[in-house]
Every structure is written in structure tokens, then in C-alpha cells.
Coordinates of C-alpha atoms in Angstrom, one line a residue:
P1 CA 107.8 122.2 108.9
P2 CA 109.3 118.8 108.3
D3 CA 112.8 120.1 108.7
R4 CA 112.0 121.1 112.3
L5 CA 110.4 117.8 113.4
P6 CA 112.4 115.5 115.6
T7 CA 114.1 112.6 113.8
A8 CA 112.0 110.0 115.7
V9 CA 108.8 111.6 114.4
L10 CA 110.0 111.8 110.8
M11 CA 111.0 108.1 110.9
A12 CA 107.9 106.8 112.7
P13 CA 105.3 104.8 110.6
P14 CA 102.2 107.0 110.1
H15 CA 99.9 104.6 112.0
R16 CA 102.0 104.9 115.1
L17 CA 102.1 108.7 115.3
K18 CA 98.6 108.9 116.9
K19 CA 98.3 107.0 120.1
P20 CA 95.1 104.9 120.3
P21 CA 92.7 105.2 123.3
L22 CA 93.3 103.1 126.4
S23 CA 91.8 99.6 126.3
S24 CA 91.2 97.7 129.6
S25 CA 92.3 94.2 130.2
E26 CA 89.6 91.6 130.5
V27 CA 89.9 89.3 133.5
Y28 CA 87.6 86.3 134.2
V29 CA 87.5 83.7 137.0
R30 CA 86.8 80.0 136.8
I31 CA 86.0 77.9 139.9
R32 CA 87.2 74.3 139.9
P33 CA 84.5 71.7 140.9
V34 CA 84.6 70.1 144.3
V35 CA 86.6 66.8 144.5
R36 CA 87.1 64.2 147.2
D37 CA 90.0 62.2 146.0
G38 CA 92.6 62.6 148.8
G39 CA 94.7 64.9 146.6
G40 CA 95.8 68.5 147.0
H41 CA 92.3 69.9 146.2
D42 CA 90.3 67.5 148.4
Q43 CA 87.3 69.3 149.8
D44 CA 87.8 67.6 153.2
G45 CA 91.2 69.2 153.8
N46 CA 92.1 71.3 156.8
A47 CA 90.9 74.9 156.5
V48 CA 93.4 77.8 156.6
A49 CA 92.8 81.4 157.5
K50 CA 91.4 82.3 154.1
T51 CA 88.6 80.4 152.3
I52 CA 86.3 81.0 149.4
E53 CA 83.0 82.0 150.9
G54 CA 81.0 82.2 147.7
W55 CA 80.6 83.8 144.3
S56 CA 78.1 85.4 141.9
E57 CA 78.3 85.9 138.2
K58 CA 80.4 89.1 138.7
S59 CA 82.3 88.6 142.0
V60 CA 84.1 86.3 144.4
T61 CA 83.9 86.6 148.2
L62 CA 86.8 85.4 150.4
S63 CA 86.5 85.1 154.1
T64 CA 89.4 85.7 156.6
A65 CA 89.8 84.4 160.1
Y66 CA 93.4 85.3 160.9
M67 CA 94.4 86.5 164.4
F68 CA 92.8 89.9 164.7
S69 CA 91.7 90.1 161.1
K70 CA 88.3 88.6 160.5
G71 CA 85.6 89.3 157.9
S72 CA 85.1 89.0 154.2
S73 CA 86.6 90.6 151.1
K74 CA 84.6 90.9 147.9
Y75 CA 86.5 90.9 144.6
S76 CA 84.4 92.6 141.9
F77 CA 87.0 92.8 139.1
P78 CA 85.9 89.7 137.0
R79 CA 84.0 90.4 133.8
R80 CA 82.4 87.1 134.6
V81 CA 82.8 84.2 137.1
F82 CA 82.4 80.7 135.6
G83 CA 81.2 78.4 138.4
P84 CA 81.8 74.6 138.5
E85 CA 78.6 74.0 136.5
C86 CA 79.9 76.0 133.5
T87 CA 80.8 74.0 130.4
Q88 CA 83.8 74.5 128.1
E89 CA 81.5 76.1 125.6
D90 CA 80.3 78.6 128.3
V91 CA 83.9 79.6 129.0
Y92 CA 84.7 80.0 125.3
M93 CA 81.6 82.1 124.6
G94 CA 82.0 84.3 127.7
A95 CA 85.8 84.8 127.7
A96 CA 87.2 84.2 124.1
A97 CA 84.5 84.8 121.4
G98 CA 85.0 88.6 121.5
A99 CA 88.7 88.2 121.3
V100 CA 88.4 86.0 118.2
D101 CA 86.4 88.8 116.5
R102 CA 89.2 91.3 117.2
F103 CA 91.7 88.8 115.9
A104 CA 89.9 87.7 112.7
R105 CA 88.1 90.8 111.5
W106 CA 89.5 92.8 108.6
E107 CA 89.1 96.4 109.8
A108 CA 90.8 97.5 113.0
S109 CA 92.0 94.0 113.8
Q110 CA 94.3 93.4 116.8
D111 CA 96.8 91.0 118.1
V112 CA 95.4 89.2 121.1
M113 CA 96.9 87.4 124.1
L114 CA 94.8 85.3 126.5
L115 CA 96.5 84.0 129.7
A116 CA 95.4 81.3 132.2
Y117 CA 96.7 81.9 135.8
G118 CA 96.2 80.0 139.0
Q119 CA 97.3 77.5 141.5
T120 CA 98.6 74.1 140.4
G121 CA 95.8 71.7 139.6
T122 CA 92.9 74.3 139.3
G123 CA 92.2 73.7 135.6
K124 CA 94.4 76.1 133.6
T125 CA 95.5 73.5 131.1
T126 CA 92.0 71.9 130.9
T127 CA 90.6 75.4 130.2
M128 CA 93.2 76.1 127.5
F129 CA 93.5 72.7 125.8
G130 CA 90.6 70.7 126.9
F131 CA 89.9 67.4 128.8
E132 CA 92.5 64.8 127.8
R133 CA 89.9 62.2 126.9
A134 CA 87.9 64.6 124.8
L135 CA 91.0 65.6 122.8
A136 CA 91.9 61.9 122.2
S137 CA 88.3 60.9 121.2
G138 CA 87.4 64.1 119.3
D139 CA 84.5 64.9 121.7
E140 CA 84.0 68.6 120.9
A141 CA 82.1 69.2 124.2
G142 CA 85.3 68.8 126.1
W143 CA 87.5 70.9 123.9
G144 CA 89.3 73.9 125.5
L145 CA 89.8 77.4 124.2
F146 CA 92.6 76.6 121.7
P147 CA 90.8 74.1 119.5
R148 CA 87.6 76.3 119.7
V149 CA 89.5 79.4 118.6
C150 CA 91.0 77.5 115.7
A151 CA 87.6 76.1 114.6
E152 CA 85.9 79.5 114.8
T153 CA 88.7 81.3 112.9
L154 CA 88.6 78.7 110.1
A155 CA 84.8 79.0 109.8
R156 CA 85.0 82.8 109.7
M157 CA 87.7 82.8 107.0
R158 CA 85.8 80.3 104.8
A159 CA 82.6 82.3 105.2
D160 CA 84.5 85.5 104.2
G161 CA 85.8 83.9 101.1
C162 CA 89.2 85.6 100.9
P163 CA 92.5 83.7 100.6
F164 CA 94.1 83.1 104.0
M165 CA 96.7 81.1 105.8
L166 CA 96.5 80.0 109.5
T167 CA 99.5 78.7 111.3
V168 CA 100.3 77.6 114.8
S169 CA 103.5 77.8 116.9
A170 CA 104.2 76.4 120.3
L171 CA 106.7 77.6 122.9
E172 CA 107.9 76.4 126.2
F173 CA 109.3 78.8 128.8
Y174 CA 111.2 76.7 131.3
M175 CA 113.9 77.6 133.8
M176 CA 114.9 80.9 132.1
T177 CA 114.9 79.3 128.6
C178 CA 112.6 79.3 125.6
T179 CA 112.2 76.3 123.3
D180 CA 110.1 75.2 120.3
L181 CA 107.6 72.5 121.2
L182 CA 106.8 71.8 117.6
G183 CA 110.4 71.7 116.5
G184 CA 112.1 69.2 118.8
K185 CA 112.5 71.6 121.7
Q186 CA 115.2 73.6 119.8
P187 CA 116.1 76.9 121.5
V188 CA 114.4 80.0 120.1
H189 CA 114.8 83.8 120.8
I190 CA 112.4 86.6 121.7
D191 CA 113.4 89.9 120.1
D192 CA 112.9 93.4 121.4
A193 CA 109.5 93.7 119.8
H194 CA 108.3 90.6 121.7
R195 CA 108.3 88.5 118.6
V196 CA 109.5 84.9 118.4
V197 CA 112.5 84.2 116.2
G198 CA 113.6 80.8 115.0
H199 CA 110.4 78.8 115.7
T200 CA 108.4 76.3 113.7
R201 CA 105.0 77.3 112.2
Q202 CA 102.6 74.5 111.2
R203 CA 99.8 75.3 108.9
I204 CA 96.2 74.7 110.1
E205 CA 93.9 73.9 107.2
S206 CA 91.1 72.1 109.2
V207 CA 90.2 71.1 112.7
D208 CA 91.9 67.8 112.0
D209 CA 95.2 69.5 112.0
V210 CA 94.6 71.0 115.5
L211 CA 94.5 67.8 117.6
P212 CA 97.8 66.4 116.4
A213 CA 99.5 69.7 117.3
I214 CA 98.1 69.6 120.8
E215 CA 99.3 66.0 121.2
T216 CA 102.8 67.0 120.2
V217 CA 102.8 69.9 122.6
N218 CA 101.4 67.8 125.5
S219 CA 104.0 65.1 124.9
A220 CA 106.9 67.5 124.7
R221 CA 106.0 69.9 127.5
T222 CA 107.8 69.5 130.8
T223 CA 105.4 68.0 133.5
R224 CA 105.9 66.3 136.8
S225 CA 103.9 64.7 139.5
T226 CA 103.6 66.9 142.6
R227 CA 101.7 66.7 145.9
M228 CA 99.1 69.1 144.5
N229 CA 98.7 67.5 141.0
R230 CA 99.6 63.8 140.9
A231 CA 100.3 62.0 137.7
G232 CA 98.3 58.9 137.0
G233 CA 96.8 57.0 134.1
E234 CA 96.7 59.3 131.1
H235 CA 97.3 62.4 133.3
A236 CA 100.9 63.5 133.2
G237 CA 100.7 65.6 136.4
S238 CA 101.5 69.3 136.9
S239 CA 102.8 71.5 134.1
R240 CA 106.2 72.8 135.3
S241 CA 106.6 75.2 132.5
H242 CA 104.8 78.1 130.9
C243 CA 103.4 77.2 127.4
A244 CA 102.3 79.6 124.7
L245 CA 100.3 78.6 121.6
Q246 CA 100.4 81.3 118.9
L247 CA 98.1 81.4 116.0
T248 CA 99.1 83.6 113.1
L249 CA 96.4 84.6 110.6
A250 CA 97.3 86.2 107.2
R251 CA 94.5 87.0 104.7
V252 CA 94.5 88.9 101.4
R253 CA 91.9 91.2 100.0
D254 CA 92.1 93.6 97.1
G255 CA 95.9 93.3 96.9
R256 CA 96.4 94.0 100.6
V257 CA 97.5 91.6 103.3
C258 CA 96.5 91.7 107.0
E259 CA 98.4 89.7 109.6
T260 CA 97.4 89.2 113.3
T261 CA 98.3 86.8 116.1
F262 CA 96.2 85.1 118.8
T263 CA 98.4 83.8 121.6
L264 CA 97.1 81.5 124.4
V265 CA 99.4 81.3 127.4
D266 CA 99.1 78.5 129.9
L267 CA 101.1 79.8 132.8
A268 CA 102.7 77.3 135.1
G269 CA 100.9 76.9 138.5
A270 CA 101.6 79.4 141.2
E271 CA 102.5 77.4 144.3
R272 CA 104.3 77.6 147.6
P273 CA 107.4 75.3 147.5
S274 CA 106.3 73.6 150.7
K275 CA 103.2 72.3 149.0
V276 CA 104.9 70.7 146.0
R277 CA 108.2 69.4 147.4
E278 CA 108.5 65.9 149.0
G279 CA 111.6 66.6 151.0
P280 CA 113.2 69.4 153.1
A281 CA 113.7 72.9 151.9
T282 CA 116.8 73.8 149.8
S283 CA 118.6 77.0 148.9
A284 CA 116.7 77.4 145.6
E285 CA 116.4 81.2 145.7
Y286 CA 120.2 81.6 146.2
E287 CA 121.0 79.2 143.3
I288 CA 118.7 81.1 141.0
W289 CA 120.5 84.4 142.0
Q290 CA 123.9 82.7 141.3
A291 CA 122.7 81.5 137.9
E292 CA 121.5 85.0 136.9
L293 CA 124.7 86.6 138.2
Y294 CA 127.2 84.3 136.5
G295 CA 125.1 83.2 133.5
T296 CA 125.2 79.5 134.5
P297 CA 122.3 77.0 134.0
V298 CA 119.7 76.9 136.7
P299 CA 119.7 73.6 138.5
D300 CA 116.7 71.4 137.7
S301 CA 114.7 70.1 140.7
L302 CA 111.1 70.2 141.7
E303 CA 111.6 72.9 144.3
M304 CA 113.8 74.9 141.9
Q305 CA 111.1 74.7 139.3
T306 CA 108.6 76.1 141.8
V307 CA 110.8 78.9 142.9
M308 CA 111.6 79.8 139.3
I309 CA 107.8 79.8 138.3
N310 CA 107.0 82.0 141.3
Y311 CA 109.9 84.3 140.5
E312 CA 108.7 84.9 136.9
L313 CA 105.1 85.3 138.0
F314 CA 106.3 87.9 140.5
L315 CA 108.2 89.7 137.8
I316 CA 105.0 89.7 135.6
G317 CA 103.0 91.2 138.4
T318 CA 105.6 93.9 139.1
E319 CA 105.6 94.9 135.4
V320 CA 101.8 95.0 135.3
L321 CA 101.8 97.5 138.2
R322 CA 104.5 99.6 136.6
A323 CA 102.8 99.6 133.2
T324 CA 99.4 100.5 134.7
E325 CA 101.0 103.5 136.5
K326 CA 102.7 104.7 133.3
H327 CA 99.7 104.4 131.0
R328 CA 97.4 106.2 133.5
A329 CA 99.8 109.1 133.6
A330 CA 100.1 109.1 129.7
A331 CA 103.8 108.5 130.2
P332 CA 105.9 106.3 127.8
Y333 CA 106.3 102.7 129.0
A334 CA 108.9 100.2 127.8
P335 CA 108.9 96.6 129.0
P336 CA 112.2 95.2 130.3
R337 CA 114.5 93.8 127.6
Q338 CA 117.8 93.3 129.3
S339 CA 118.6 91.2 132.4
T340 CA 115.3 89.4 132.3
T341 CA 113.9 86.1 131.2
P342 CA 112.5 85.2 127.7
L343 CA 109.0 84.9 129.3
I344 CA 109.0 88.4 130.5
R345 CA 110.2 89.7 127.1
F346 CA 107.5 87.7 125.4
L347 CA 104.7 88.9 127.7
G348 CA 105.8 92.5 127.3
A349 CA 103.4 92.6 124.4
C350 CA 100.6 92.7 126.9
L351 CA 102.0 95.7 128.7
D352 CA 103.0 98.2 125.9
G353 CA 99.9 98.0 123.7
S354 CA 101.2 95.5 121.2
C355 CA 98.1 93.3 121.8
A356 CA 94.8 93.2 123.6
T357 CA 95.0 91.2 126.9
A358 CA 92.7 88.9 128.7
M359 CA 93.2 86.5 131.6
I360 CA 91.3 83.6 133.2
V361 CA 92.1 83.1 136.9
T362 CA 91.4 79.5 138.0
L363 CA 90.5 78.9 141.7
S364 CA 90.2 75.8 144.0
Q365 CA 87.3 75.6 146.5
A366 CA 89.4 73.3 148.8
P367 CA 89.6 75.0 152.3
Q368 CA 93.3 74.2 152.6
N369 CA 94.1 76.3 149.5
G370 CA 92.6 79.6 150.6
W371 CA 95.9 81.5 150.7
E372 CA 96.6 80.5 147.0
S373 CA 93.1 81.6 146.1
W374 CA 93.6 84.9 147.9
F375 CA 96.9 85.5 146.0
S376 CA 95.4 84.5 142.6
L377 CA 92.5 86.9 143.2
N378 CA 94.8 89.8 144.0
Y379 CA 96.9 89.0 140.9
G380 CA 93.8 89.1 138.7
N381 CA 92.7 92.3 140.4
D382 CA 96.0 94.0 139.5
L383 CA 95.8 92.9 135.9
S384 CA 92.2 94.1 135.6
K385 CA 93.5 97.7 136.3
L386 CA 95.9 97.6 133.3
A387 CA 94.7 99.7 130.4
C388 CA 97.0 100.1 127.4
P389 CA 96.7 102.0 124.1
V390 CA 96.3 98.8 122.0
R391 CA 97.5 99.2 118.4
T392 CA 95.5 97.9 115.4
Q393 CA 97.1 95.9 112.5
P394 CA 96.4 97.8 109.3
P395 CA 96.2 96.0 105.9
R396 CA 99.4 96.5 103.8
N397 CA 100.2 96.2 100.2
I398 CA 101.2 92.6 99.6
S399 CA 103.5 93.4 96.6
K400 CA 105.4 95.9 98.8
E401 CA 105.5 93.3 101.7
L402 CA 107.0 90.8 99.3
R403 CA 109.7 93.2 98.1
E404 CA 110.6 94.1 101.6
A405 CA 110.7 90.4 102.7
E406 CA 113.0 89.5 99.7
S407 CA 115.3 92.3 100.6
H408 CA 115.4 91.3 104.3
A409 CA 116.0 87.6 103.5
R410 CA 119.0 88.6 101.3
E411 CA 120.4 90.8 104.1
T412 CA 120.1 88.2 106.8
A413 CA 121.5 85.5 104.5
V414 CA 124.6 87.6 103.9
A415 CA 125.0 88.3 107.6
V416 CA 125.3 84.5 108.3
A417 CA 127.1 83.4 105.1
A418 CA 130.5 83.6 106.6
G419 CA 129.6 81.3 109.5
P420 CA 129.9 81.8 113.2
P421 CA 132.7 83.8 114.8
P422 CA 135.4 81.9 116.6
E423 CA 134.8 80.4 120.0
G424 CA 135.5 83.0 122.7
A425 CA 134.9 86.0 120.4
P426 CA 132.6 88.6 121.9
A427 CA 130.3 88.4 118.8
R428 CA 129.8 84.7 119.3
K429 CA 127.0 85.1 121.8
Y430 CA 124.9 86.9 119.1
W431 CA 125.3 84.1 116.5
P432 CA 122.3 82.0 117.5
A433 CA 120.0 85.1 117.3
K434 CA 121.5 86.0 113.9
E435 CA 121.1 82.5 112.6
S436 CA 117.5 82.4 113.8
A437 CA 116.7 85.7 112.2
A438 CA 118.0 84.5 108.8
R439 CA 115.9 81.4 109.1
M440 CA 112.8 83.4 110.0
A441 CA 113.3 85.9 107.2
D442 CA 113.4 83.1 104.7
L443 CA 110.4 81.4 106.2
R444 CA 108.4 84.6 106.1
L445 CA 109.3 85.1 102.5
Q446 CA 108.0 81.6 101.7
W447 CA 104.7 82.2 103.5
L448 CA 104.1 85.5 101.7
R449 CA 104.8 83.9 98.3
Q450 CA 102.4 81.1 99.0
L451 CA 99.8 83.6 100.2
A452 CA 100.3 85.7 97.0
E453 CA 99.9 82.5 94.9
L454 CA 96.6 81.7 96.7
A455 CA 95.4 85.3 96.0
A456 CA 96.3 85.1 92.4
S457 CA 94.5 81.8 91.9
S458 CA 91.3 82.8 93.7

């Protein structure tokens, strides 16, 4: 009887009472072409104890010659290995086309997150965005995943004929902060449901709107020339931050609205500090610990960036293992929300079933980078074992959504009407989040009204 059910069950939305079946993460590998340019990925570099021995369409083999450990290890986790001869179109069709279907379909649609992970300079940003010259010239053959996902989504929506709105947001996660790359790098917040609060959303109506957005992101993102990825000409060097591009698709059919997100995350390059710094080692790890303990800013230096990147990548890997264990045991899993970084809160959506997850691991063939390739392959192998009960996004009554959005906008406006608490007051630290929430509530209401108008006029 209802009066004997736990309160949590009585309050839970109907679509969340039944846990969906486990859905495995999809992990792919892309091999960087051989180069001989004197840089960090020069094929004539000095070999280390681990080197890439070869690959097939479904596996990568790594050889080891280290003290008493000799032989080969075969990694068979990839759904597909994209060799140096593969085109940008090959990578899109093999790794992202199916995810676009889950994102854009009406029935049983899902939020999607696709990540690129690998050593600095192995092609993550090229895979996600495209070749710099291709983006500037409009050469579609060189486009990366993001412009291709946009183009395919627009084509599908127009073929479907229902009213829709597609928007893009861009976030930078840098040195334990999160900023809006399309909004002047203003700080934004990640709430407990892994959602972004306080960010800019630009509407995408045609492919012509995509390339200016990418240019804005590339010019605003933190980059730096390193020993492994030198700046030169039009190339800005190594990405020293994590970047997330989030597409939000809302479409209306028969008085109902369905909203989904497709997030592409270009993770900063995993690297040993000794490979990127130009000078002697510093006490970077200790300085990060001090910043976390006392809430002070993290000092900004090349080595500090590298240590911070590796620290966050380590935290992600740790949470992947913990989530895998919990889901396999059918036990409840909750991503970390306190005493962690904005990136970890944001990526928690991959781990608790909020979205379907895929990753492309990029590798260098250079013999001096074998240890990084080994680490990247193990990282990808761990993620491939993650299976989550991924939730679908059911269509909802648009009139009801509008009423709820109007009510929420009024409530959040009242909450900030009196202005911020005095300096030094305990509630002062919550003010930026409250202000962002009010701004986002008003923005969502505007988008819903525009969507309703499109539906009424169609």
C-alpha cells in the first residue's frame, strides 16, 4: 500500500523507479601517423622499455623489454582501432555515428558523452575539432567530430520535420576552476546533478554557425608550447586545460518536448612533468595539496599545469574503477560531490548512468613514448569495463514544462532579489551559485517559450 512505501520511493519520478539494464562504455583507439620533425613524437627518438609493436582493427600490441620482464601484451578492449591511414570521416562513422543516433532519436533517446584521452600531441584536439587549416578554409574532409555531429544532427532534424532548437556551450576546466569559453571566460558552476549552471548557450541553426564557435573556443582556451607539442605558425601548442563542448537538442512533437545533450570532452594531455618542463623539478604536488587544504588559488606554471592535469586524470580513473565495482554488484553508486574539482563533478554523469559514455584513446608510435602509450592503453582498458544503467530521456508535456519553468524562474529571482550577503557572512560563498541558478532559470524559460512558439507556428 502507498502508505507503507518509503518516502524516497513515493517521491521518485516514475521513470526512475525501474533501473535500466547495464550499458557498456565504448572505447576506441586512434594511432598518430609517423613524423620526423625533431619534436616530441619524432620516430627516430630513443626507444624506452615499452613500445607499440603493432595493431589490428580490434587490438593493440605493446612490447616490453624491461629488466627481467620481456614479451608482449595484447590489448583487445577497443571496439575499433583507427590506424594512421584512417580519415576523419572514418573516425566519425566508426566511433560517433551511433552515438548521434542515441542523442537525436525521439524514442528512448539518451544523453551522450564522448571523451578523447591520450598523451600530449597525439591528436585529441584534431580528432575532436579538426585540422586547423580545414576549419579555417571550410574543407569538410578535415573536420573533426564536433562539426560532423552538428551537421548530422541538423540534417536529421530537418528530415524529421518537427520544430527543434540546437545550442552549443563550451567549458574550460583549468587549475581546479570551470569557466565559460563562449562567455568571456566567466566562472560557472557544476551542480550535484552534473549540470552546468551559469553558462552561455549559442544557437546553431546551420553548419555556418559551428565554425565561428570553434574559433572562439580555440582562441579562448588555455594553450602553451611544450617540449612535446611546440607552438608554431597557426598552431597554438599544447592544450593545457580540459575542454567540453555540449550540444543541447530540444524538439517538439504532439505537444511534448524531448531534451538531450551530446558532450564532447577534449581532455588535456596526460604527460610526465619531466617531458614538458624546460627547467628543474619543483614542489608542484605539495603546492596543489596546500591549495586544496586552505582554499587558495593553485599557482600557474607549466609544471603545475601538468601535475594538476595528471591529478585530475588520476581521480577520473579511480572513480571509474569504483563505479565499475559498484554497478557490477548492483550496489548504489554516487559520484563525489564535495572536496573535488569541477571536472570530476561534471564527468560524474559518465559514472552514474546519466549519459552513455564513449572514449577515443590516442597513441603515439614514437619509440620514446612507449610508457605513455602503455598508461593510455591501461586507462582505456579500465574504462571499457565500466557498465552503467544508462537512463533514457522521456518526452514531457511542453505546457507543463513551461509552467514549471515559470515557477522556478520566479523562485530563483526572489532568492537573489535582496542582493548578496555581506562580505564575511557564511552564506556569501553560496551567492555565485544562487546568482547563476537564477540566470539559468530565466534562460531556460526563454528557450522553452521560443520552442513553444516554433511549435505553434509549424
